[in-house]
PDB file of C-alpha atoms in Angstrom:
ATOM      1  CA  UNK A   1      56.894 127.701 121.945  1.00 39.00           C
ATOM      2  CA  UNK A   2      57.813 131.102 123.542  1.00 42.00           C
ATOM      3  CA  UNK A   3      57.335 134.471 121.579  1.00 47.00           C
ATOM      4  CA  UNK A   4      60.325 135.611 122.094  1.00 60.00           C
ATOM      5  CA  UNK A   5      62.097 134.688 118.712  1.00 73.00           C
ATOM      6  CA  UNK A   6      63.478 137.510 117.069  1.00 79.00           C
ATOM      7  CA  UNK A   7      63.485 136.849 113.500  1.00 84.00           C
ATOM      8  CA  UNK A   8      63.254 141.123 112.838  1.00 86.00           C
ATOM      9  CA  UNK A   9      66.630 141.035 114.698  1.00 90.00           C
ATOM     10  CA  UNK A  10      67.822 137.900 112.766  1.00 93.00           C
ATOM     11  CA  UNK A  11      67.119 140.189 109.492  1.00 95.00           C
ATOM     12  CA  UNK A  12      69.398 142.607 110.491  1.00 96.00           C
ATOM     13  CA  UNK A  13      72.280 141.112 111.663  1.00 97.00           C
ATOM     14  CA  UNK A  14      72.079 138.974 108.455  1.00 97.00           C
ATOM     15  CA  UNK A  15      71.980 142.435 106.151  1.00 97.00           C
ATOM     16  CA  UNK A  16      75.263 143.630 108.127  1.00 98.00           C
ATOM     17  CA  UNK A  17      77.064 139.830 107.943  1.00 98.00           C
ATOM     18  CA  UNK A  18      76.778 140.033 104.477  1.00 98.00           C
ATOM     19  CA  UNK A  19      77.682 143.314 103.683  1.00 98.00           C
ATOM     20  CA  UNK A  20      80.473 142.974 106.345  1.00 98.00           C
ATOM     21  CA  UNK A  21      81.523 139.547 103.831  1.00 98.00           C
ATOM     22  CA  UNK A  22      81.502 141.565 100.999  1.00 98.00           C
ATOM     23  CA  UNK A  23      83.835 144.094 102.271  1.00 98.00           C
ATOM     24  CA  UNK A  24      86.078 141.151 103.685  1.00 98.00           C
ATOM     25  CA  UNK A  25      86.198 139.511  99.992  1.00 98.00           C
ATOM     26  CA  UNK A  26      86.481 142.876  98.256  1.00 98.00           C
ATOM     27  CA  UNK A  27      89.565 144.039 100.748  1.00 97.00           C
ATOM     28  CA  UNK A  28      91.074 140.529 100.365  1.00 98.00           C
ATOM     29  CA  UNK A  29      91.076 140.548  96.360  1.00 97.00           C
ATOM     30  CA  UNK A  30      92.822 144.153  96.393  1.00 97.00           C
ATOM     31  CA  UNK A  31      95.307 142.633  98.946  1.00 96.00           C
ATOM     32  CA  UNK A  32      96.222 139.672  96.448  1.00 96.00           C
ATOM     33  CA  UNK A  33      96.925 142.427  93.641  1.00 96.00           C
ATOM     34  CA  UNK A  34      99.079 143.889  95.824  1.00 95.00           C
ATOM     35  CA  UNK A  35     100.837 140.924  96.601  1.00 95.00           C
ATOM     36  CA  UNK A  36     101.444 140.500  92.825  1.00 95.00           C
ATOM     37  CA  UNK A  37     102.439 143.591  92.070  1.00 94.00           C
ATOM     38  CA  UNK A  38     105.191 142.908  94.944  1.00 91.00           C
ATOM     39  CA  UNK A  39     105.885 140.045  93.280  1.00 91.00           C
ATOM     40  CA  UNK A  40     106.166 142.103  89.806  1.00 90.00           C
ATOM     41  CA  UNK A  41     108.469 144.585  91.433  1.00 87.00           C
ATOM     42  CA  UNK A  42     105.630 147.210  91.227  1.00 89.00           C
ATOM     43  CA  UNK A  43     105.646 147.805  94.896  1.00 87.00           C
ATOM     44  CA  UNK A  44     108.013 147.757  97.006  1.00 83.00           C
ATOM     45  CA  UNK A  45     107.313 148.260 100.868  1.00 77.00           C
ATOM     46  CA  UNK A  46     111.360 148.227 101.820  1.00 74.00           C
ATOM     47  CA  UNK A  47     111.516 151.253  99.591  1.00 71.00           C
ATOM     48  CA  UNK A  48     113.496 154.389 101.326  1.00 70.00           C
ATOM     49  CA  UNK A  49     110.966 156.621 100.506  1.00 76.00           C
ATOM     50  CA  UNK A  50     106.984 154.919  99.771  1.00 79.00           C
ATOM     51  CA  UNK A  51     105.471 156.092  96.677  1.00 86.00           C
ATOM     52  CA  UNK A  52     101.442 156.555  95.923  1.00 88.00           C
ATOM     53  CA  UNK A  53     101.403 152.892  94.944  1.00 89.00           C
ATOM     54  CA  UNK A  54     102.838 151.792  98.345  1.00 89.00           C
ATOM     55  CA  UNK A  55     100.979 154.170 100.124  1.00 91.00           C
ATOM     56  CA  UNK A  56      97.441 152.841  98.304  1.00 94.00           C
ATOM     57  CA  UNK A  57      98.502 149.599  99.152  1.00 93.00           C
ATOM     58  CA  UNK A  58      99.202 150.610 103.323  1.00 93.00           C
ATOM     59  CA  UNK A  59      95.372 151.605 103.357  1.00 96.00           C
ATOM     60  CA  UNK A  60      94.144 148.994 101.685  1.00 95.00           C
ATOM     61  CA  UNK A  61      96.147 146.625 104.208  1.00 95.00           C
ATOM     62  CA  UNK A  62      94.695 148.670 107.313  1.00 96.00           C
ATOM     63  CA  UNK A  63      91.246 148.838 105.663  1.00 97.00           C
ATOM     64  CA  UNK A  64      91.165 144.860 105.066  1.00 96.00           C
ATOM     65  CA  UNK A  65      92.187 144.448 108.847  1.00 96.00           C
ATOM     66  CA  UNK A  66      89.137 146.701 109.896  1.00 97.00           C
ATOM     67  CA  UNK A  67      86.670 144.685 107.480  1.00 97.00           C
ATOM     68  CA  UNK A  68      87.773 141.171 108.883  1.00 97.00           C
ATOM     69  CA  UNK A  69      87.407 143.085 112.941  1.00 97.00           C
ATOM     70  CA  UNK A  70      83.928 144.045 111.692  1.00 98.00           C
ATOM     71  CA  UNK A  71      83.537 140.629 109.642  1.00 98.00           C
ATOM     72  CA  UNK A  72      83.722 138.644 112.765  1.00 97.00           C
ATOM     73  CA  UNK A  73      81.992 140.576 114.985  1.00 98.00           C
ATOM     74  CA  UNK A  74      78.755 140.909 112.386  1.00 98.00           C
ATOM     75  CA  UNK A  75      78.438 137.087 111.838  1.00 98.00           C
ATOM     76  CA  UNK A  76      79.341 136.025 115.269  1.00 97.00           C
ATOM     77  CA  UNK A  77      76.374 138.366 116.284  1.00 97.00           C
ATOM     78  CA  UNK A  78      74.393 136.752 113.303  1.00 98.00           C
ATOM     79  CA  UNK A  79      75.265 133.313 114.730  1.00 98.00           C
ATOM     80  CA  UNK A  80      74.548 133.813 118.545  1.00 97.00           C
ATOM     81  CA  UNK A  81      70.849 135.490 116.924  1.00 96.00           C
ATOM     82  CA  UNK A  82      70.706 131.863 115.024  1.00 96.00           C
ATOM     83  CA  UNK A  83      71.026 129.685 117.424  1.00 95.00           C
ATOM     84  CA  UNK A  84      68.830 131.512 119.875  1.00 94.00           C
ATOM     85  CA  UNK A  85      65.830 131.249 117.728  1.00 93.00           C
ATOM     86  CA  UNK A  86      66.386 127.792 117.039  1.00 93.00           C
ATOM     87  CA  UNK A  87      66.292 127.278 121.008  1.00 91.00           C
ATOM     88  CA  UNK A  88      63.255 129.852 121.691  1.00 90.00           C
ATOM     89  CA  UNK A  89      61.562 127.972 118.521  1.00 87.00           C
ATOM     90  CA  UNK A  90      61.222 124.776 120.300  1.00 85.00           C
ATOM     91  CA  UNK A  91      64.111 122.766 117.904  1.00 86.00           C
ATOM     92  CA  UNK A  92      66.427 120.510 120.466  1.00 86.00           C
ATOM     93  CA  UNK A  93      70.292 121.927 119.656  1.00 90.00           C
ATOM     94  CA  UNK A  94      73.785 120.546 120.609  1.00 92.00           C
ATOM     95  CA  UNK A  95      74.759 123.884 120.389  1.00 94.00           C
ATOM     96  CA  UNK A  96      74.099 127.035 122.878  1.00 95.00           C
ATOM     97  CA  UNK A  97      74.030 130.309 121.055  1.00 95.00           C
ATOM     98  CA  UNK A  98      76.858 130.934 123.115  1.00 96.00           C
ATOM     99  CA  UNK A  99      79.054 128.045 122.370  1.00 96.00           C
ATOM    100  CA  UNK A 100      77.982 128.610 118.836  1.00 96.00           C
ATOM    101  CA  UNK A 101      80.122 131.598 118.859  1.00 97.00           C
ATOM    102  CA  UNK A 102      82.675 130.408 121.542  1.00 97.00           C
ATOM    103  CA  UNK A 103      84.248 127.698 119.609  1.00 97.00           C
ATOM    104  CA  UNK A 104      85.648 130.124 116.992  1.00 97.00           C
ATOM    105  CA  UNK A 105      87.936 131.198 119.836  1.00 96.00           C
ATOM    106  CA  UNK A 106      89.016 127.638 121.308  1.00 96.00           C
ATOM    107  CA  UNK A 107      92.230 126.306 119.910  1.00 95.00           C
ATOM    108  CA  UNK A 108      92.511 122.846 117.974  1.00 95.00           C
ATOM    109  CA  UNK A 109      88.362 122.845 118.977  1.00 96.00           C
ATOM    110  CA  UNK A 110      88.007 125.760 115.987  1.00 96.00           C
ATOM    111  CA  UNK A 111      89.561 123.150 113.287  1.00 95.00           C
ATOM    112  CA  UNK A 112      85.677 121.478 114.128  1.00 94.00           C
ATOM    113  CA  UNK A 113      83.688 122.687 116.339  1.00 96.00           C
ATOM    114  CA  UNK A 114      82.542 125.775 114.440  1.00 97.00           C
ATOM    115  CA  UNK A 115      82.079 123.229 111.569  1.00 96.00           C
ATOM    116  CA  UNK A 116      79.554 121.274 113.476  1.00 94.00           C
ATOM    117  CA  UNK A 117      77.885 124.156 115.016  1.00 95.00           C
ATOM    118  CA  UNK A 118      76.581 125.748 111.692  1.00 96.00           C
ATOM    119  CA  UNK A 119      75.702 122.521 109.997  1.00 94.00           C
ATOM    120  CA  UNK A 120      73.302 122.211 113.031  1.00 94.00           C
ATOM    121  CA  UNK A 121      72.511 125.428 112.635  1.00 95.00           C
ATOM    122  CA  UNK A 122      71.751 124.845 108.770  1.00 95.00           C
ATOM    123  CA  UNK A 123      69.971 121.259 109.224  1.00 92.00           C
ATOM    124  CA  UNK A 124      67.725 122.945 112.340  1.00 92.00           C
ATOM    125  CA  UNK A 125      66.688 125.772 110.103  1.00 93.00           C
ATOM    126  CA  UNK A 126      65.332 124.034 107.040  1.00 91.00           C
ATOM    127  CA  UNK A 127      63.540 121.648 109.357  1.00 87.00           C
ATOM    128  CA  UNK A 128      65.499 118.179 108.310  1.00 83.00           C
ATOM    129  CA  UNK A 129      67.109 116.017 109.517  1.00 75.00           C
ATOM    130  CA  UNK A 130      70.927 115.533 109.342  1.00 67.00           C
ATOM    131  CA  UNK A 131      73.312 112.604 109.017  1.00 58.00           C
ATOM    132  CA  UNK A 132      76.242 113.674 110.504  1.00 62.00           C
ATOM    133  CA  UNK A 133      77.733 110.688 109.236  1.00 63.00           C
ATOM    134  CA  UNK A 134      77.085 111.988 105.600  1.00 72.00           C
ATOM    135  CA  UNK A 135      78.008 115.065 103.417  1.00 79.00           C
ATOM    136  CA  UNK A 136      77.244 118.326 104.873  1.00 83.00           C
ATOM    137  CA  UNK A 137      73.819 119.658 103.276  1.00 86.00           C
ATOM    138  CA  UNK A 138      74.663 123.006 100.755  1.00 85.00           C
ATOM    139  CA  UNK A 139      77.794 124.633 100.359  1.00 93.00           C
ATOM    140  CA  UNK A 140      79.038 124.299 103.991  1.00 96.00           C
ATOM    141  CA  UNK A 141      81.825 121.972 103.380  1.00 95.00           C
ATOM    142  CA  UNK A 142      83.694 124.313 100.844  1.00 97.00           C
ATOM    143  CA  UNK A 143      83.070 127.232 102.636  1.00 98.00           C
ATOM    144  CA  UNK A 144      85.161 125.552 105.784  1.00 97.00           C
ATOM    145  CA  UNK A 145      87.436 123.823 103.688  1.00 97.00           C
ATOM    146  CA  UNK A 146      88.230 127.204 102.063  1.00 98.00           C
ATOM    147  CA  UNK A 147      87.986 129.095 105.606  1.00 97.00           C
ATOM    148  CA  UNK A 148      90.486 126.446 107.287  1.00 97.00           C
ATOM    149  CA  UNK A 149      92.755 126.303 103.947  1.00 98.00           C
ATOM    150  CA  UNK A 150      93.307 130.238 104.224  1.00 97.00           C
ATOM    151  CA  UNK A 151      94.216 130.062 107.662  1.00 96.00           C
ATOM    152  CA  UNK A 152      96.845 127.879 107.090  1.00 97.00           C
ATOM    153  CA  UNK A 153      98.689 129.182 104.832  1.00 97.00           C
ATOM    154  CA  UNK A 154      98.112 132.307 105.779  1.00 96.00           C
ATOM    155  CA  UNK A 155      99.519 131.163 109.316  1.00 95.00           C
ATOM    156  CA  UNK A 156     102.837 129.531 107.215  1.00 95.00           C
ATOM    157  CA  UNK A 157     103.062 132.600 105.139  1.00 94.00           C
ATOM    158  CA  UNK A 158     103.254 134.926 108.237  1.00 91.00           C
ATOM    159  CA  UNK A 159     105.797 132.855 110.106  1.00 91.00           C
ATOM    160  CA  UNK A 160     108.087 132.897 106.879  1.00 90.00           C
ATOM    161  CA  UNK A 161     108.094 136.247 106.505  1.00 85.00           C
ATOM    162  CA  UNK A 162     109.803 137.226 110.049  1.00 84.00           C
ATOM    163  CA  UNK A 163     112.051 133.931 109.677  1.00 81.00           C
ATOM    164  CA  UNK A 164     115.621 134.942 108.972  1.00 64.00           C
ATOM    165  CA  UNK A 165     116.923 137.718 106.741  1.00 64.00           C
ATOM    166  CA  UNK A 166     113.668 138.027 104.752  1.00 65.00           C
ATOM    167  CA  UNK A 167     114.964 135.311 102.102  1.00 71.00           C
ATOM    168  CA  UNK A 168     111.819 133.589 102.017  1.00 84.00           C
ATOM    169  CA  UNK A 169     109.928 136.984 101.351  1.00 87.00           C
ATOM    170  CA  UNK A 170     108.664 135.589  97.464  1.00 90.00           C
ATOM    171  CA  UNK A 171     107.484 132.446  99.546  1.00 93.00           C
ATOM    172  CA  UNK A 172     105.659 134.114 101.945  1.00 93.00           C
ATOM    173  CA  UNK A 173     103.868 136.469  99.514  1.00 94.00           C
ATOM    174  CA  UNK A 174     102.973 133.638  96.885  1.00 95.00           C
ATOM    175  CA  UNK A 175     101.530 131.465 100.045  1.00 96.00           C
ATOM    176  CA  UNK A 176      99.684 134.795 100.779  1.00 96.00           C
ATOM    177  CA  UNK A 177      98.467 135.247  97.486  1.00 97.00           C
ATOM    178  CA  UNK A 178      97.074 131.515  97.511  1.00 97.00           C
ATOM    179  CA  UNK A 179      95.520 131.765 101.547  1.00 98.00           C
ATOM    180  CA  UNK A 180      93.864 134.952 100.009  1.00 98.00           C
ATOM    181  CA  UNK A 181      91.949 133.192  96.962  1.00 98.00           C
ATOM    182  CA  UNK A 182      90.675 130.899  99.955  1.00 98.00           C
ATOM    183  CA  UNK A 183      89.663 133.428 101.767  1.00 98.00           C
ATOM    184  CA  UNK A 184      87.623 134.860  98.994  1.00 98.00           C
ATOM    185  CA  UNK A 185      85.994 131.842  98.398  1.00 98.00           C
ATOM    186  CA  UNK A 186      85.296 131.625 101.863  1.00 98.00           C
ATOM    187  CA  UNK A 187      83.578 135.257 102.041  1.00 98.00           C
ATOM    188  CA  UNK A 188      81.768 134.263  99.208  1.00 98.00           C
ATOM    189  CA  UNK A 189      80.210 131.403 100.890  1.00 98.00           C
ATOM    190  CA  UNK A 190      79.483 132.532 103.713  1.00 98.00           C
ATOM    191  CA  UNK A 191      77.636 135.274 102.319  1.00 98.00           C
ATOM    192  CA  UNK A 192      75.608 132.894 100.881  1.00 97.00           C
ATOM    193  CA  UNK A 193      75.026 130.850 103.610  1.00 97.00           C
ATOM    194  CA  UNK A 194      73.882 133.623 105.949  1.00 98.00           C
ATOM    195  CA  UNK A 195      71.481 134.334 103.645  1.00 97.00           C
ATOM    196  CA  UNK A 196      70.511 130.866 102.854  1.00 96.00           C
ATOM    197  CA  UNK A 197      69.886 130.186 106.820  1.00 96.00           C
ATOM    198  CA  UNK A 198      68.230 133.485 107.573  1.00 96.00           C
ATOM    199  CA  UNK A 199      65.883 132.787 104.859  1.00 94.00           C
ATOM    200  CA  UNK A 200      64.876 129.074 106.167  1.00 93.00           C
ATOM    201  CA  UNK A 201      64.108 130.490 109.459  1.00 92.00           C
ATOM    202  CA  UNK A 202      62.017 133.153 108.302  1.00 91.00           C
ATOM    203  CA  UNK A 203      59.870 130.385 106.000  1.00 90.00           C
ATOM    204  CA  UNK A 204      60.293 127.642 108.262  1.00 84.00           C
ATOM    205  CA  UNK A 205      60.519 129.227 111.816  1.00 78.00           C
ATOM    206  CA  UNK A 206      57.915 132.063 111.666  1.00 65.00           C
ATOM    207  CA  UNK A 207      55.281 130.176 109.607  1.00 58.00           C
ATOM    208  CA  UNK A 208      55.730 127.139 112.669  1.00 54.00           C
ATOM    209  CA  UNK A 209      55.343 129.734 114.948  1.00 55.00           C
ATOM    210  CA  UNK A 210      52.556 131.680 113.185  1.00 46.00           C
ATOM    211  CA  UNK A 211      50.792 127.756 113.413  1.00 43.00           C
ATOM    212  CA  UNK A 212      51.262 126.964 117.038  1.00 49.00           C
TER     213      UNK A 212
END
């Protein structure tokens, strides 16, 4: 086993990945009651002249964007720091830390790839064994299932909303609404997961290592 597994750096990444979720399912439930109150007739974004309601509800669009950017970038960086203490611990992986990440970014791979990449990562870092054959261990399956779900119809929302002469605009925002409530499921989760994982690894990992 090499010393070079960084489970000080694993910590950290972890703490900003979850706060970095947080912000993602806080921005994304604000977003939602804005959709409704569009919905409602509260706010309306076509208005001549924006009020403070349609203003709040510009920077609460803009800040939502900046939390997913930072989102990403925090757990990719929490996932690449995974993987590579799995690897530098000794535990045989399909996965590279790289590739880990990489997969987000490949299309059609990202429907599964990603999937498989942190149930290894999960399975590795508890130390068991994994039928991948069976039901994913902990909460990983509803956290994709959300993740992919809100995607979706997210996707189908935006793509009806610059079809045509805005028609479809109550469709669009009601998909929106629902792809949102995914997406706050899936913060949710993978809050917990990142904590979950980080926390195997420091019990499992470092006490192997301490051992060796």
């Amino acid at each position: 086993m090499t010393n070079s597994t960084d489970f000080d750096g694993l910590t950290s990444r972890a703490q900003v990945a979850r706060y970095a979720a947080l912000a993602v399912l806080g921005s994304t439930a604000l977003t939602a009651l804005g959709e409704l109150g569009e919905l409602a007739g509260v706010i309306d974004l076509q208005a001549i002249e924006n009020g403070p309601l349609e203003w709040l509800y510009v920077a609460v669009l803009l800040g939502g964007t900046l939390a997913y950017l930072i989102s990403v970038v925090a757990i990719c960086l929490w996932i690449y720091r995974a993987h590579a203490n799995l690897r530098e611990a000794g535990r045989e992986i399909e996965y590279s830390p790289g590739w880990a990440v990489g997969w987000y970014f490949i299309p059609i791979a990202n429907l599964f790839k990603p999937f498989g990449a942190m149930r290894e990562l999960w399975s590795e870092s508890h130390l068991s064994e994994d039928s991948y054959g069976g039901e994913a261990p902990g909460n990983l399956a509803p956290w994709w299932g959300a993740w992919i779900i809100g995607n979706i119809l997210s996707n189908v929302s935006l793509r009806l909303s610059l079809m045509g002469d805005g028609s479809n605009q109550q469709i669009a925002i009601i998909l929106s609404v629902a792809a949102n409530v995914f997406i706050i499921v899936a913060a949710w989760l993978i809050y917990q997961i990142v904590g979950t994982i980080t926390q195997a690894q420091l019990s499992n990992l470092r006490v192997a290592e301490v051992f060796e």
